[in-house]
Amino acid sequence: MNWDQTTFWAKTLPDGQPGISVHDHCQNVGCVAEAILARLPLRVRKLLPPGAVTLAAGHDVGKISPGFCVKCPAWILLHGLAEIARREDWANHQGDHALISQWALQKLFGKSKLTLWAAAAGAHHGRIKGRHLVPFKVGPVGGAEWEAARSSLIEELIKRFGPLPEEPATSEGSLWLLAGLITVADWIGSDETNFSPAGGQSAQARELASTALDRINWRAACFQPGRGFADLFPECIHPRPLQMAALEHIHGPGLYIIEAQMGGGKTEAALAAAYHLLSTGQAAGLYFALPTQVTSNRIHERVAAFLRHAGGNQEADSLRLAHSTSWLLAEATAPQLRSTSPGDSESEEHIRAGRSWFASTKRALLTPYGVGTIDQALLGVVAAKHFFVRQFGLAGKVVILDEVHSYDLYTGTLLDTLVHRLRELGCTVIILSATLTAARRRELMALAGADTEPLTEAYPLITACPEEGPVRQITVPAEPARSVNITHVSGDNRCLAEQVLQRASKGQCVLWVRNTVNDAQETLRLL
């Protein structure tokens, strides 16, 4: 066989004919990764190894293999390979091109810890192939000619995008950050809106990559500087002591715990701190996580108003809601990704995952601003498919974890793992709670490597564990006591309904509690 790199197909056209080549697709994805990297904040870029773009570009070199190429019958016929494919039984060769890509890259790294970088590239379909592959697991991938073709493409990618990493990963966070970058770059690089399925555009790949990111509004957060508390929250006449303390003591990346009673202004305190970090370039975006969908929906409205005051309508329009029914409340357009690898079930599943991630229900973690349930973030630290894409989406952001209490062992352990990973990813974590125990606070502080003694019992309290500087426990004056008058009201429901409507018409807030669903429905009809 005598062929060059552009011979091998990566995707097919709608009529089943071979389309864009592996060479062109790898070039496209490398340029997308390069463009994404340029738009990431410096503190996130520093977590990725030199050579990250080259690894992204090499994610699909495994498609240069008999087990993959045989999946396009038109390609086999075009090159007159039907007889040799039958004789060498290509249909039973290894067909997982992501695994072959990892194998090809791993062989360049040898048996050192550097092979973990190859594992990050091999996981771009959402599943980890293994730490270090061995020949019997990989299986047949063609002979010397196929290996030479894969090596030749990798050499060309190195010439264009730079050498492969020369140092091992310093943390799991940087490893999975790379895996997330590669996967997202592959999804965008497979978008037929900007990259022709016929290929032949590798010379313009950098320009097309930049256009692709512009089209999906991939950009950094942009806040207007110099906004005061009253500008951010016009409904608040004066900041409360808790909010003033947050502004004074949360002015750099780190782990912060804000404890105060319900209604004490914790949300505004955290958002005001996030504004400072974002407006000074110390954070890449914001994700506000809550326990339930109901609370997420409500906070979504408040965060939208905050973003409008902090950066204008464009920032507010970038806010996304992330939970299982957020599609009912949001609209977004996904890239035009099409399964173009006939018979390759993993490729088809990969494309479906790409569409899903860029749909409104899950895009919140990839946009500058998101509000949603905490499980959307926790799925980034469990063995869920594409868990590393969630980590990539959160990297470098201010992550606010609201209503954090003394959870059960399982949820508490996951939360600890999440906080630890977020800190590895350069995030600032702000934890809000009304009922945190001293023991739980000590555990959370330990995640930031903070000295936990002596531990104050004061309340309300802000515990600051910044990246730079000492740990501080800031005591905040308690809210003044308020008196509440309680009057027992009796009468039939119609009389009560009249009283409720009269009070509401005067601008009062009325809560009528019913004990059963039937009573609640009857009261609603009556009103």
Short mmCIF file of C-alpha atoms in Angstrom, two decimals:
data_model
loop_
_atom_site.label_atom_id
_atom_site.label_comp_id
_atom_site.label_asym_id
_atom_site.label_seq_id
_atom_site.Cartn_x
_atom_site.Cartn_y
_atom_site.Cartn_z
CA MET A 1 0.00 0.00 0.00
CA ASN A 2 1.27 3.45 -0.86
CA TRP A 3 -0.63 6.45 0.50
CA ASP A 4 -0.13 9.80 2.24
CA GLN A 5 -1.84 11.17 5.34
CA THR A 6 -4.74 12.74 3.45
CA THR A 7 -5.78 9.31 2.19
CA PHE A 8 -7.39 8.20 5.45
CA TRP A 9 -10.96 9.23 6.10
CA ALA A 10 -12.12 10.64 9.44
CA LYS A 11 -15.78 11.33 8.65
CA THR A 12 -18.14 10.45 5.83
CA LEU A 13 -20.48 12.55 3.73
CA PRO A 14 -24.28 12.09 3.88
CA ASP A 15 -24.13 9.73 0.89
CA GLY A 16 -21.66 7.45 2.66
CA GLN A 17 -18.64 8.55 0.63
CA PRO A 18 -15.41 9.37 2.53
CA GLY A 19 -15.26 13.02 3.52
CA ILE A 20 -12.78 14.99 5.60
CA SER A 21 -9.46 13.22 6.15
CA VAL A 22 -7.89 12.35 9.50
CA HIS A 23 -5.14 14.84 8.62
CA ASP A 24 -7.55 17.75 8.16
CA HIS A 25 -9.77 16.88 11.12
CA CYS A 26 -6.78 16.69 13.47
CA GLN A 27 -5.55 20.04 12.16
CA ASN A 28 -9.00 21.57 12.74
CA VAL A 29 -9.27 20.29 16.31
CA GLY A 30 -5.74 21.40 17.11
CA CYS A 31 -6.57 24.92 15.92
CA VAL A 32 -9.78 24.96 17.97
CA ALA A 33 -7.85 23.87 21.08
CA GLU A 34 -5.31 26.59 20.33
CA ALA A 35 -8.09 29.20 20.05
CA ILE A 36 -9.77 28.02 23.26
CA LEU A 37 -6.45 28.12 25.10
CA ALA A 38 -5.89 31.71 23.99
CA ARG A 39 -9.28 32.70 25.46
CA LEU A 40 -8.77 30.98 28.81
CA PRO A 41 -7.59 33.12 31.74
CA LEU A 42 -3.89 32.92 32.56
CA ARG A 43 -4.43 31.07 35.85
CA VAL A 44 -6.20 28.26 33.95
CA ARG A 45 -3.71 28.18 31.07
CA LYS A 46 -0.91 27.66 33.58
CA LEU A 47 -2.53 24.41 34.70
CA LEU A 48 -2.26 22.91 31.21
CA PRO A 49 1.04 21.46 29.98
CA PRO A 50 3.05 22.82 27.06
CA GLY A 51 1.98 20.50 24.28
CA ALA A 52 -1.71 20.46 25.24
CA VAL A 53 -2.69 21.67 21.77
CA THR A 54 -0.60 18.98 20.08
CA LEU A 55 -2.27 16.30 22.19
CA ALA A 56 -5.67 17.69 21.21
CA ALA A 57 -4.69 17.61 17.55
CA GLY A 58 -3.50 14.01 17.87
CA HIS A 59 -6.69 12.77 19.50
CA ASP A 60 -7.85 10.96 16.32
CA VAL A 61 -4.62 9.57 14.83
CA GLY A 62 -6.04 6.18 15.78
CA LYS A 63 -8.44 6.49 12.86
CA ILE A 64 -5.45 5.53 10.73
CA SER A 65 -6.07 1.84 11.36
CA PRO A 66 -7.65 -1.05 9.47
CA GLY A 67 -10.33 -1.59 12.10
CA PHE A 68 -11.60 1.94 11.67
CA CYS A 69 -11.08 2.41 7.92
CA VAL A 70 -13.05 -0.74 7.10
CA LYS A 71 -16.17 0.92 8.53
CA CYS A 72 -16.51 2.94 5.31
CA PRO A 73 -17.14 0.45 2.46
CA ALA A 74 -16.94 3.25 -0.12
CA TRP A 75 -13.39 4.07 1.02
CA ILE A 76 -12.39 0.41 0.75
CA LEU A 77 -13.72 0.22 -2.80
CA LEU A 78 -12.20 3.58 -3.77
CA HIS A 79 -8.72 2.35 -2.93
CA GLY A 80 -9.20 -1.21 -4.18
CA LEU A 81 -8.65 -2.73 -0.75
CA ALA A 82 -11.58 -5.14 -0.58
CA GLU A 83 -9.47 -8.25 -1.12
CA ILE A 84 -6.73 -7.32 1.34
CA ALA A 85 -9.31 -6.24 3.93
CA ARG A 86 -10.98 -9.65 3.61
CA ARG A 87 -7.71 -11.57 3.67
CA GLU A 88 -6.34 -9.73 6.72
CA ASP A 89 -9.75 -9.72 8.43
CA TRP A 90 -9.81 -5.96 9.05
CA ALA A 91 -13.36 -6.21 10.35
CA ASN A 92 -12.01 -7.95 13.46
CA HIS A 93 -9.13 -5.55 14.06
CA GLN A 94 -9.31 -3.09 16.93
CA GLY A 95 -12.00 -0.58 15.97
CA ASP A 96 -11.81 1.80 18.94
CA HIS A 97 -9.84 4.61 17.35
CA ALA A 98 -9.60 6.57 20.63
CA LEU A 99 -7.80 3.62 22.23
CA ILE A 100 -5.45 3.38 19.23
CA SER A 101 -4.76 7.12 19.45
CA GLN A 102 -3.77 6.69 23.09
CA TRP A 103 -1.59 3.71 22.14
CA ALA A 104 0.22 5.67 19.41
CA LEU A 105 0.88 8.65 21.72
CA GLN A 106 1.82 6.42 24.65
CA LYS A 107 4.57 4.76 22.62
CA LEU A 108 6.18 8.17 22.15
CA PHE A 109 6.17 8.80 25.90
CA GLY A 110 7.55 5.37 26.85
CA LYS A 111 6.73 3.85 30.24
CA SER A 112 7.08 7.03 32.27
CA LYS A 113 4.39 9.02 34.08
CA LEU A 114 4.05 11.02 30.86
CA THR A 115 1.77 8.29 29.52
CA LEU A 116 -1.03 9.86 31.59
CA TRP A 117 -1.13 12.68 29.03
CA ALA A 118 -1.83 10.06 26.35
CA ALA A 119 -4.62 8.68 28.57
CA ALA A 120 -6.23 12.15 28.62
CA ALA A 121 -6.25 12.18 24.80
CA GLY A 122 -7.62 8.63 24.65
CA ALA A 123 -10.54 9.55 26.94
CA HIS A 124 -12.06 12.11 24.57
CA HIS A 125 -15.15 9.94 24.01
CA GLY A 126 -15.92 10.17 27.70
CA ARG A 127 -14.44 6.89 28.93
CA ILE A 128 -10.97 6.31 30.35
CA LYS A 129 -9.14 3.60 28.40
CA GLY A 130 -6.57 2.87 31.09
CA ARG A 131 -3.49 4.37 32.67
CA HIS A 132 -0.98 2.43 30.55
CA LEU A 133 -2.07 0.27 27.62
CA VAL A 134 -0.46 -3.07 26.80
CA PRO A 135 -0.36 -4.77 23.37
CA PHE A 136 -2.80 -7.59 24.15
CA LYS A 137 -5.41 -5.04 25.27
CA VAL A 138 -4.98 -2.94 22.15
CA GLY A 139 -5.08 -5.87 19.75
CA PRO A 140 -4.24 -5.72 16.02
CA VAL A 141 -3.92 -2.19 14.64
CA GLY A 142 -2.26 -2.89 11.29
CA GLY A 143 1.37 -3.47 10.39
CA ALA A 144 4.41 -1.26 9.95
CA GLU A 145 2.84 0.81 7.17
CA TRP A 146 -0.09 1.82 9.34
CA GLU A 147 2.17 2.64 12.25
CA ALA A 148 4.41 4.71 9.99
CA ALA A 149 1.38 6.66 8.74
CA ARG A 150 0.25 7.41 12.29
CA SER A 151 3.77 8.45 13.31
CA SER A 152 4.10 10.67 10.25
CA LEU A 153 0.89 12.53 11.13
CA ILE A 154 1.97 13.00 14.75
CA GLU A 155 5.31 14.40 13.54
CA GLU A 156 3.49 16.89 11.32
CA LEU A 157 1.23 17.94 14.19
CA ILE A 158 4.29 18.47 16.39
CA LYS A 159 5.84 20.69 13.72
CA ARG A 160 2.68 22.81 13.52
CA PHE A 161 1.62 22.97 17.17
CA GLY A 162 4.82 22.31 19.14
CA PRO A 163 6.38 19.40 21.05
CA LEU A 164 4.49 17.02 23.29
CA PRO A 165 4.61 17.55 27.09
CA GLU A 166 7.98 16.83 28.65
CA GLU A 167 6.91 16.93 32.32
CA PRO A 168 4.31 14.72 34.06
CA ALA A 169 1.03 16.05 35.45
CA THR A 170 1.39 17.78 38.81
CA SER A 171 -2.18 16.95 39.85
CA GLU A 172 -5.23 15.02 38.71
CA GLY A 173 -6.90 18.38 38.16
CA SER A 174 -4.47 19.34 35.38
CA LEU A 175 -4.81 15.90 33.79
CA TRP A 176 -8.61 16.04 33.58
CA LEU A 177 -8.51 19.71 32.61
CA LEU A 178 -6.57 18.61 29.53
CA ALA A 179 -9.05 15.81 28.82
CA GLY A 180 -11.88 18.34 28.97
CA LEU A 181 -10.08 20.73 26.61
CA ILE A 182 -9.50 17.94 24.08
CA THR A 183 -13.11 16.74 24.20
CA VAL A 184 -14.65 20.20 23.83
CA ALA A 185 -12.20 21.09 21.04
CA ASP A 186 -13.20 17.89 19.24
CA TRP A 187 -16.90 18.72 19.54
CA ILE A 188 -16.38 22.22 18.16
CA GLY A 189 -13.96 20.94 15.51
CA SER A 190 -16.66 18.51 14.36
CA ASP A 191 -19.23 21.28 13.89
CA GLU A 192 -20.14 21.22 10.20
CA THR A 193 -21.37 24.80 10.41
CA ASN A 194 -17.78 26.00 10.42
CA PHE A 195 -15.75 23.03 9.20
CA SER A 196 -16.76 21.45 5.91
CA PRO A 197 -17.38 17.70 6.13
CA ALA A 198 -15.54 17.43 2.81
CA GLY A 199 -12.31 18.79 4.33
CA GLY A 200 -9.61 20.55 2.36
CA GLN A 201 -9.59 23.61 4.66
CA SER A 202 -6.62 22.86 6.93
CA ALA A 203 -4.78 25.96 5.66
CA GLN A 204 -7.63 28.14 6.97
CA ALA A 205 -8.17 26.12 10.15
CA ARG A 206 -6.98 28.83 12.56
CA GLU A 207 -9.33 31.42 11.09
CA LEU A 208 -12.22 28.94 11.03
CA ALA A 209 -11.54 27.97 14.65
CA SER A 210 -11.75 31.58 15.80
CA THR A 211 -15.00 32.03 13.87
CA ALA A 212 -16.41 28.87 15.44
CA LEU A 213 -15.74 30.16 18.96
CA ASP A 214 -17.27 33.53 18.12
CA ARG A 215 -20.38 31.83 16.79
CA ILE A 216 -21.04 29.98 20.06
CA ASN A 217 -20.11 33.11 22.05
CA TRP A 218 -17.07 31.50 23.70
CA ARG A 219 -15.57 34.40 25.59
CA ALA A 220 -14.33 35.51 28.96
CA ALA A 221 -16.50 37.19 31.55
CA CYS A 222 -16.55 40.97 31.20
CA PHE A 223 -17.63 43.16 34.11
CA GLN A 224 -17.65 46.93 34.19
CA PRO A 225 -15.11 48.08 36.80
CA GLY A 226 -15.78 50.44 39.69
CA ARG A 227 -19.26 49.23 40.58
CA GLY A 228 -20.18 49.69 44.24
CA PHE A 229 -22.53 47.56 46.32
CA ALA A 230 -25.47 49.87 45.67
CA ASP A 231 -24.80 49.64 41.92
CA LEU A 232 -24.84 45.86 42.02
CA PHE A 233 -27.89 45.57 44.30
CA PRO A 234 -30.03 48.70 43.92
CA GLU A 235 -32.77 47.17 46.04
CA CYS A 236 -30.39 47.17 49.05
CA ILE A 237 -30.22 50.66 50.50
CA HIS A 238 -27.15 49.93 52.62
CA PRO A 239 -24.92 46.83 52.72
CA ARG A 240 -25.27 44.79 55.88
CA PRO A 241 -22.28 44.14 58.15
CA LEU A 242 -21.90 40.64 56.69
CA GLN A 243 -21.81 42.00 53.16
CA MET A 244 -19.32 44.74 54.05
CA ALA A 245 -17.08 42.15 55.72
CA ALA A 246 -17.20 39.93 52.61
CA LEU A 247 -16.16 42.83 50.39
CA GLU A 248 -13.33 43.69 52.73
CA HIS A 249 -11.88 40.21 53.21
CA ILE A 250 -12.63 38.31 49.98
CA HIS A 251 -10.32 39.94 47.47
CA GLY A 252 -8.27 37.06 46.06
CA PRO A 253 -8.60 33.40 45.04
CA GLY A 254 -9.08 30.89 47.84
CA LEU A 255 -11.68 29.08 49.95
CA TYR A 256 -14.20 31.14 51.91
CA ILE A 257 -17.00 30.08 54.25
CA ILE A 258 -19.85 32.48 55.04
CA GLU A 259 -22.09 31.48 57.94
CA ALA A 260 -25.20 33.48 58.83
CA GLN A 261 -28.89 33.01 59.48
CA MET A 262 -31.42 32.71 56.67
CA GLY A 263 -32.16 36.12 55.19
CA GLY A 264 -28.85 37.46 56.46
CA GLY A 265 -27.61 38.59 53.03
CA LYS A 266 -25.23 35.71 52.26
CA THR A 267 -26.19 35.59 48.56
CA GLU A 268 -25.41 39.27 47.96
CA ALA A 269 -22.20 38.96 49.99
CA ALA A 270 -20.98 36.10 47.80
CA LEU A 271 -21.99 37.79 44.55
CA ALA A 272 -20.32 41.05 45.56
CA ALA A 273 -17.11 39.13 46.27
CA ALA A 274 -17.45 37.37 42.91
CA TYR A 275 -17.81 40.76 41.21
CA HIS A 276 -14.50 41.91 42.66
CA LEU A 277 -12.68 38.76 41.55
CA LEU A 278 -14.18 38.85 38.05
CA SER A 279 -13.72 42.57 37.47
CA THR A 280 -10.05 42.34 38.48
CA GLY A 281 -9.32 39.36 36.22
CA GLN A 282 -8.86 36.88 39.08
CA ALA A 283 -11.65 34.56 37.92
CA ALA A 284 -12.97 33.23 34.62
CA GLY A 285 -16.68 33.12 35.38
CA LEU A 286 -19.30 32.15 37.95
CA TYR A 287 -21.25 29.03 38.86
CA PHE A 288 -23.86 29.22 41.64
CA ALA A 289 -24.81 25.76 42.93
CA LEU A 290 -27.85 24.99 45.10
CA PRO A 291 -29.42 21.78 46.45
CA THR A 292 -32.75 21.87 44.55
CA GLN A 293 -34.25 22.90 41.24
CA VAL A 294 -36.71 25.26 42.94
CA THR A 295 -33.99 27.22 44.72
CA SER A 296 -31.89 27.18 41.53
CA ASN A 297 -34.73 28.73 39.52
CA ARG A 298 -35.17 31.49 42.09
CA ILE A 299 -31.47 32.29 42.39
CA HIS A 300 -31.23 32.28 38.58
CA GLU A 301 -33.47 35.37 38.54
CA ARG A 302 -31.37 37.13 41.18
CA VAL A 303 -28.08 36.30 39.48
CA ALA A 304 -29.45 37.54 36.15
CA ALA A 305 -30.26 40.90 37.76
CA PHE A 306 -26.80 40.99 39.36
CA LEU A 307 -25.11 40.32 36.01
CA ARG A 308 -27.16 43.03 34.35
CA HIS A 309 -26.00 45.57 36.92
CA ALA A 310 -22.41 44.29 36.91
CA GLY A 311 -21.80 44.02 33.18
CA GLY A 312 -24.89 44.89 31.17
CA ASN A 313 -27.43 42.90 29.20
CA GLN A 314 -24.79 40.94 27.29
CA GLU A 315 -23.50 39.37 30.50
CA ALA A 316 -27.02 38.63 31.75
CA ASP A 317 -27.87 37.00 28.41
CA SER A 318 -24.88 34.64 28.86
CA LEU A 319 -26.35 33.16 32.06
CA ARG A 320 -27.44 29.52 31.79
CA LEU A 321 -29.51 27.33 34.09
CA ALA A 322 -28.28 23.79 34.76
CA HIS A 323 -30.55 21.08 36.06
CA SER A 324 -32.61 18.25 34.62
CA THR A 325 -35.66 20.41 33.73
CA SER A 326 -33.88 23.67 32.88
CA TRP A 327 -34.78 23.09 29.22
CA LEU A 328 -38.27 24.27 30.15
CA LEU A 329 -36.87 27.70 31.00
CA ALA A 330 -34.02 28.23 28.55
CA GLU A 331 -33.32 28.20 24.83
CA ALA A 332 -30.01 27.64 23.04
CA THR A 333 -28.73 26.41 19.71
CA ALA A 334 -26.40 23.41 19.64
CA PRO A 335 -23.65 23.03 17.02
CA GLN A 336 -24.47 21.09 13.88
CA LEU A 337 -22.77 17.84 14.85
CA ARG A 338 -23.55 14.79 12.72
CA SER A 339 -22.46 11.20 13.15
CA THR A 340 -20.14 10.67 10.20
CA SER A 341 -18.49 7.39 11.09
CA PRO A 342 -20.87 4.65 9.83
CA GLY A 343 -20.95 1.60 12.02
CA ASP A 344 -18.84 3.25 14.73
CA SER A 345 -21.23 3.24 17.69
CA GLU A 346 -18.77 5.03 19.96
CA SER A 347 -18.33 7.88 17.47
CA GLU A 348 -22.10 8.21 17.15
CA GLU A 349 -22.47 8.28 20.93
CA HIS A 350 -19.67 10.88 21.09
CA ILE A 351 -21.56 13.13 18.67
CA ARG A 352 -24.78 12.74 20.66
CA ALA A 353 -22.88 13.71 23.80
CA GLY A 354 -21.55 16.81 22.03
CA ARG A 355 -25.03 17.89 21.00
CA SER A 356 -26.26 17.27 24.55
CA TRP A 357 -23.50 19.27 26.17
CA PHE A 358 -24.04 22.29 23.98
CA ALA A 359 -27.81 22.16 24.44
CA SER A 360 -29.33 24.55 26.95
CA THR A 361 -29.75 21.88 29.62
CA LYS A 362 -26.04 21.31 30.15
CA ARG A 363 -24.21 24.25 28.62
CA ALA A 364 -24.20 26.20 31.91
CA LEU A 365 -20.85 24.77 32.93
CA LEU A 366 -19.20 25.82 29.65
CA THR A 367 -20.54 29.39 29.52
CA PRO A 368 -19.13 32.23 31.64
CA TYR A 369 -22.07 32.23 34.06
CA GLY A 370 -24.24 29.40 35.33
CA VAL A 371 -26.76 28.65 38.04
CA GLY A 372 -27.92 25.14 38.84
CA THR A 373 -28.11 22.24 41.19
CA ILE A 374 -25.00 21.08 43.00
CA ASP A 375 -25.29 17.61 41.46
CA GLN A 376 -24.26 19.12 38.10
CA ALA A 377 -20.90 19.95 39.70
CA LEU A 378 -20.69 16.76 41.79
CA LEU A 379 -20.98 14.72 38.57
CA GLY A 380 -17.53 16.09 37.77
CA VAL A 381 -15.92 14.05 40.56
CA VAL A 382 -17.67 10.70 40.13
CA ALA A 383 -17.28 8.04 37.47
CA ALA A 384 -19.82 9.65 35.14
CA LYS A 385 -19.24 9.86 31.42
CA HIS A 386 -17.42 13.05 30.42
CA PHE A 387 -16.91 13.97 34.08
CA PHE A 388 -13.78 15.86 33.05
CA VAL A 389 -15.77 18.17 30.75
CA ARG A 390 -17.59 19.42 33.85
CA GLN A 391 -14.25 20.04 35.53
CA PHE A 392 -13.02 21.89 32.45
CA GLY A 393 -16.15 24.04 32.43
CA LEU A 394 -15.68 25.05 36.08
CA ALA A 395 -11.92 25.70 35.95
CA GLY A 396 -10.88 29.15 37.13
CA LYS A 397 -14.38 30.27 38.08
CA VAL A 398 -15.91 31.53 41.29
CA VAL A 399 -18.01 28.58 42.47
CA ILE A 400 -20.61 29.43 45.12
CA LEU A 401 -21.98 26.41 47.00
CA ASP A 402 -25.16 27.47 48.77
CA GLU A 403 -27.04 25.80 51.62
CA VAL A 404 -24.11 23.59 52.55
CA HIS A 405 -24.94 21.76 55.77
CA SER A 406 -23.54 18.80 57.64
CA TYR A 407 -24.39 16.25 54.95
CA ASP A 408 -24.42 12.49 55.33
CA LEU A 409 -21.13 10.65 54.86
CA TYR A 410 -21.68 9.94 51.14
CA THR A 411 -22.69 13.44 50.05
CA GLY A 412 -20.22 15.05 52.41
CA THR A 413 -17.37 13.00 50.97
CA LEU A 414 -18.35 13.94 47.42
CA LEU A 415 -18.54 17.60 48.43
CA ASP A 416 -15.07 17.43 49.97
CA THR A 417 -13.72 15.85 46.79
CA LEU A 418 -15.39 18.54 44.69
CA VAL A 419 -13.97 21.40 46.78
CA HIS A 420 -10.49 19.87 46.66
CA ARG A 421 -10.68 19.45 42.88
CA LEU A 422 -12.04 22.96 42.35
CA ARG A 423 -9.07 24.36 44.23
CA GLU A 424 -6.73 22.31 42.01
CA LEU A 425 -8.49 23.84 39.00
CA GLY A 426 -7.80 27.40 40.15
CA CYS A 427 -11.34 28.09 41.34
CA THR A 428 -12.36 30.37 44.17
CA VAL A 429 -14.87 28.46 46.30
CA ILE A 430 -17.39 30.35 48.46
CA ILE A 431 -19.46 28.15 50.77
CA LEU A 432 -22.70 29.52 52.24
CA SER A 433 -24.45 27.96 55.23
CA ALA A 434 -26.82 28.81 58.03
CA THR A 435 -26.26 25.64 60.07
CA LEU A 436 -22.63 24.55 59.67
CA THR A 437 -21.10 22.84 62.68
CA ALA A 438 -17.65 23.77 63.94
CA ALA A 439 -16.40 20.27 63.14
CA ARG A 440 -17.62 20.53 59.54
CA ARG A 441 -16.04 23.96 59.17
CA ARG A 442 -12.73 22.50 60.34
CA GLU A 443 -12.97 19.75 57.71
CA LEU A 444 -13.67 22.25 54.94
CA MET A 445 -10.80 24.49 56.01
CA ALA A 446 -8.46 21.51 55.96
CA LEU A 447 -9.24 21.08 52.24
CA ALA A 448 -7.47 24.39 51.66
CA GLY A 449 -4.54 23.32 53.83
CA ALA A 450 -5.58 25.85 56.46
CA ASP A 451 -4.57 25.75 60.10
CA THR A 452 -7.74 24.83 61.94
CA GLU A 453 -6.77 25.88 65.47
CA PRO A 454 -7.98 27.78 67.37
CA LEU A 455 -11.49 27.62 65.95
CA THR A 456 -13.94 30.31 66.99
CA GLU A 457 -17.55 29.55 67.86
CA ALA A 458 -18.71 33.03 66.81
CA TYR A 459 -21.79 33.45 64.59
CA PRO A 460 -22.29 35.03 62.06
CA LEU A 461 -18.81 34.34 60.74
CA ILE A 462 -16.66 34.58 57.61
CA THR A 463 -13.75 32.15 57.42
CA ALA A 464 -11.18 33.22 54.83
CA CYS A 465 -8.53 30.79 53.53
CA PRO A 466 -6.91 32.78 50.70
CA GLU A 467 -4.21 31.41 48.42
CA GLU A 468 -1.92 34.16 49.63
CA GLY A 469 -2.01 35.40 53.19
CA PRO A 470 -3.04 34.03 56.57
CA VAL A 471 -6.28 32.28 57.48
CA ARG A 472 -8.74 34.70 59.06
CA GLN A 473 -11.94 34.19 61.05
CA ILE A 474 -13.96 37.37 60.80
CA THR A 475 -16.68 37.83 63.38
CA VAL A 476 -19.68 39.75 62.07
CA PRO A 477 -22.23 41.59 64.24
CA ALA A 478 -25.50 39.72 64.48
CA GLU A 479 -28.61 41.14 62.86
CA PRO A 480 -30.74 43.14 65.31
CA ALA A 481 -33.62 41.23 66.85
CA ARG A 482 -37.02 41.82 65.30
CA SER A 483 -40.43 41.42 66.86
CA VAL A 484 -43.17 39.53 65.07
CA ASN A 485 -46.82 39.90 66.04
CA ILE A 486 -48.94 36.75 65.75
CA THR A 487 -52.72 36.96 65.65
CA HIS A 488 -55.05 33.98 65.47
CA VAL A 489 -57.64 34.49 62.74
CA SER A 490 -60.71 32.29 62.45
CA GLY A 491 -63.59 32.17 60.04
CA ASP A 492 -64.66 30.44 56.86
CA ASN A 493 -62.37 30.28 53.86
CA ARG A 494 -64.30 32.92 51.90
CA CYS A 495 -63.87 35.49 54.67
CA LEU A 496 -60.19 34.59 54.98
CA ALA A 497 -59.75 34.93 51.22
CA GLU A 498 -61.23 38.45 51.34
CA GLN A 499 -58.76 39.40 54.08
CA VAL A 500 -55.86 37.95 52.11
CA LEU A 501 -56.78 39.89 48.97
CA GLN A 502 -57.27 43.13 50.90
CA ARG A 503 -53.83 42.82 52.48
CA ALA A 504 -52.20 41.90 49.18
CA SER A 505 -53.80 44.91 47.46
CA LYS A 506 -52.03 47.12 50.05
CA GLY A 507 -48.65 45.74 49.03
CA GLN A 508 -48.32 43.25 51.87
CA CYS A 509 -46.78 39.80 51.33
CA VAL A 510 -49.24 37.11 52.39
CA LEU A 511 -48.45 33.43 52.89
CA TRP A 512 -51.43 31.12 53.35
CA VAL A 513 -50.39 27.63 54.43
CA ARG A 514 -52.74 24.71 53.76
CA ASN A 515 -52.14 21.21 55.06
CA THR A 516 -53.38 19.11 52.14
CA VAL A 517 -53.25 19.23 48.38
CA ASN A 518 -57.05 19.35 48.16
CA ASP A 519 -57.21 22.30 50.57
CA ALA A 520 -54.51 24.11 48.62
CA GLN A 521 -56.32 23.59 45.30
CA GLU A 522 -59.64 24.68 46.78
CA THR A 523 -58.02 27.84 48.18
CA LEU A 524 -56.41 28.63 44.85
CA ARG A 525 -59.77 28.35 43.05
CA LEU A 526 -61.38 30.51 45.72
CA LEU A 527 -58.79 33.27 45.36
#
